[in-house]
CSV table of C-alpha atoms in Angstrom, one decimal:
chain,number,residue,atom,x,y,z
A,1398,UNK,CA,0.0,0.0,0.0
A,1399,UNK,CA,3.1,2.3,0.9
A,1400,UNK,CA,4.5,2.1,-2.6
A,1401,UNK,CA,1.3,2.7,-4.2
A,1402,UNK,CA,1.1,6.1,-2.4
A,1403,UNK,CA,4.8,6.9,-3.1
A,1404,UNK,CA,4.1,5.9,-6.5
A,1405,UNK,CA,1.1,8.1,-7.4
A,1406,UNK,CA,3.0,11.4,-5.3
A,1407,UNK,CA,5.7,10.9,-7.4
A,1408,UNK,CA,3.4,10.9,-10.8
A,1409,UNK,CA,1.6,13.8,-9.2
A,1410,UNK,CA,4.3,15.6,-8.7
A,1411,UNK,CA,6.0,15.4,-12.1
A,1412,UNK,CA,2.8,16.3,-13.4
A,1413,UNK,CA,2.7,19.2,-11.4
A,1414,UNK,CA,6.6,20.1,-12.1
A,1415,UNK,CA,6.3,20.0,-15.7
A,1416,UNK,CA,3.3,22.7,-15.8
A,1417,UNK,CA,5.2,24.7,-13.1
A,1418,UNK,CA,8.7,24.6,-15.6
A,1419,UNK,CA,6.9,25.4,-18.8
A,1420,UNK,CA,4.5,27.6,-17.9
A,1421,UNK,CA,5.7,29.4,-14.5
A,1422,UNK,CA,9.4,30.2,-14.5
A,1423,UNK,CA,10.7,32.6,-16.7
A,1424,UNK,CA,14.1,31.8,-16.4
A,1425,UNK,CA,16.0,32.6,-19.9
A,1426,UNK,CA,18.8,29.6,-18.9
A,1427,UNK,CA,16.1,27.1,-18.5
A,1428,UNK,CA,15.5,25.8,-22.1
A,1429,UNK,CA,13.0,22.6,-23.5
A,1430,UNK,CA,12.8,20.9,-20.3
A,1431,UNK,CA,11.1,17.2,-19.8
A,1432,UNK,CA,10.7,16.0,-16.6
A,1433,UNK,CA,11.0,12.1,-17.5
A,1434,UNK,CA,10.6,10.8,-14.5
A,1435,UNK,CA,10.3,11.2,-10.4
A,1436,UNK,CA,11.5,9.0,-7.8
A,1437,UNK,CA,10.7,9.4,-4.0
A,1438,UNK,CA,11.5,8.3,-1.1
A,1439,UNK,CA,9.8,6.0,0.8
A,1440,UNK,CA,9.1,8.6,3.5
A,1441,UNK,CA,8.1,10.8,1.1
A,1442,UNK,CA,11.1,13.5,2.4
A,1443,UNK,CA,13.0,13.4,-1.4
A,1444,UNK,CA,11.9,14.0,-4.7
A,1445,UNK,CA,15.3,12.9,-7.4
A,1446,UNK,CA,13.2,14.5,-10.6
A,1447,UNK,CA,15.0,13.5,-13.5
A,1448,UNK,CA,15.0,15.9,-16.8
A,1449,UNK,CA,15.8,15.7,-20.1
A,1450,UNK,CA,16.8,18.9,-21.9
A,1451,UNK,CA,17.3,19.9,-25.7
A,1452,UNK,CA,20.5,20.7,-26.2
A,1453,UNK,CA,24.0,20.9,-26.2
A,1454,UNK,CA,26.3,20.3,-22.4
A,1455,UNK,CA,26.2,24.0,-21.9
A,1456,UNK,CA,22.3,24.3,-22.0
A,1457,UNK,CA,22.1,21.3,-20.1
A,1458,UNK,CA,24.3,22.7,-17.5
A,1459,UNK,CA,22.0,26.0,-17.5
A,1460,UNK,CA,19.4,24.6,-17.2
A,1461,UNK,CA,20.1,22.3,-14.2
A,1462,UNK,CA,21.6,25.6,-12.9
A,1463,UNK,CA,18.4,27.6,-13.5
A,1464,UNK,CA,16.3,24.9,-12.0
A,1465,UNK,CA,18.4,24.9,-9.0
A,1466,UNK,CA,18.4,28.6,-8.7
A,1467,UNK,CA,14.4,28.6,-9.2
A,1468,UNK,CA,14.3,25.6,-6.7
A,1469,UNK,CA,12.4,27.2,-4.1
A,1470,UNK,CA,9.6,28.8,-5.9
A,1471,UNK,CA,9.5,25.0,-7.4
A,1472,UNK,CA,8.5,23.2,-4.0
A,1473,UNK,CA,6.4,26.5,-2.5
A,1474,UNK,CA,4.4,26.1,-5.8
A,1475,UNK,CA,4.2,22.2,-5.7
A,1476,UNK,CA,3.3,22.3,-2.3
A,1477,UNK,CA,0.5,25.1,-3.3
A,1478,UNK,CA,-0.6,22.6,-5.4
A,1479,UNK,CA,-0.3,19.1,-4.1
A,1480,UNK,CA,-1.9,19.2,-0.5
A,1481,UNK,CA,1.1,16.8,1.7
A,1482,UNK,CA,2.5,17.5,5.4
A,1483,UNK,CA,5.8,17.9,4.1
A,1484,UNK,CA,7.3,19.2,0.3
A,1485,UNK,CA,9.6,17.2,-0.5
A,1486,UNK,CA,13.0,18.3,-1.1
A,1487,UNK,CA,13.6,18.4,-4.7
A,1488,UNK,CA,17.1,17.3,-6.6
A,1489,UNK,CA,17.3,17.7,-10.1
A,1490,UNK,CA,19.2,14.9,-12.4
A,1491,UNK,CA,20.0,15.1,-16.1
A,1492,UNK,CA,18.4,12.0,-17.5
A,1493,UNK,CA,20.8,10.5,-20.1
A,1494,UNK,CA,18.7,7.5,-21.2
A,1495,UNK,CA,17.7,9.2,-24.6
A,1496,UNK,CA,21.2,10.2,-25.5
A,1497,UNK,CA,22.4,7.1,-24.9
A,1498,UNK,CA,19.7,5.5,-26.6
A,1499,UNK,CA,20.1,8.2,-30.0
A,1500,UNK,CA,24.1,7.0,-29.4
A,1501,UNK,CA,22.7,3.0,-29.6
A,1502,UNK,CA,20.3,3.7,-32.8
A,1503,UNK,CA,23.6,5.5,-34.6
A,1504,UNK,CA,25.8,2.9,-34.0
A,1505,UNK,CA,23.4,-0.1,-35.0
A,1506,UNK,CA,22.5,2.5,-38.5
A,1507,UNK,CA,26.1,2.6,-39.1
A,1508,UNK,CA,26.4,-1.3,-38.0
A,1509,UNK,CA,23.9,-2.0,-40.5
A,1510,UNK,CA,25.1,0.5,-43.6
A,1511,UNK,CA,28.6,-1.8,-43.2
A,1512,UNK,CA,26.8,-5.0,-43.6
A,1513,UNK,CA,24.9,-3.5,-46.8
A,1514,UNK,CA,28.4,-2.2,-47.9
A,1515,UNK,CA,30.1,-5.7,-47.0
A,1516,UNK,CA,26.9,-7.8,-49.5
A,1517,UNK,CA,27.4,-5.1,-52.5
């Protein structure tokens, strides 16, 4: 029953933390931001949001920054929004799983144009 309830905060809450990003901050270093995913802790306490950003490293690193910076508005806003006895404290993560899936796709393309070149 516990996990079910940390499970459906943590859906909640990257609902809410998507709206908030897109349509609240006004940060210019924040840029296409997708909050993939949201894991809590069993208590509740933490919130490890992962995001995926459009971009090279230096957007990606200001944007993390920006979200940082904007952090506080973040949780007073979530906790506006989601009634819970505690906001949890929120740590952002770059979530690398689709560049390392784009980097996967490439190399099997380029696997695949050398077995095409190999039967010519």
């Amino acid at each position: 029953m516990a996990r079910i309830r940390v499970s459906r905060v943590g859906e909640q809450i990257k609902k809410e933390l998507s709206q908030i990003i897109q349509q609240e901050i006004k940060d210019p270093r924040i840029g296409f931001v997708t909050v993939t995913s949201v894991e809590m802790s069993g208590d509740l306490q933490i919130a490890k949001v992962y995001v995926s950003v459009f971009g090279k490293e230096e957007e990606k690193s200001q944007t993390l920054a920006g979200l940082e910076k904007a952090k506080g508005f973040i949780r007073s806003e979530v906790g506006r929004r989601i009634h819970l006895r505690h906001i949890p404290e929120m740590h952002f993560v770059m979530d690398e799983s689709l560049d390392h899936s784009e980097h996967i796709s490439k190399l099997l393309h380029d696997v695949h144009d050398q077995e095409k070149q190999g039967n010519e």
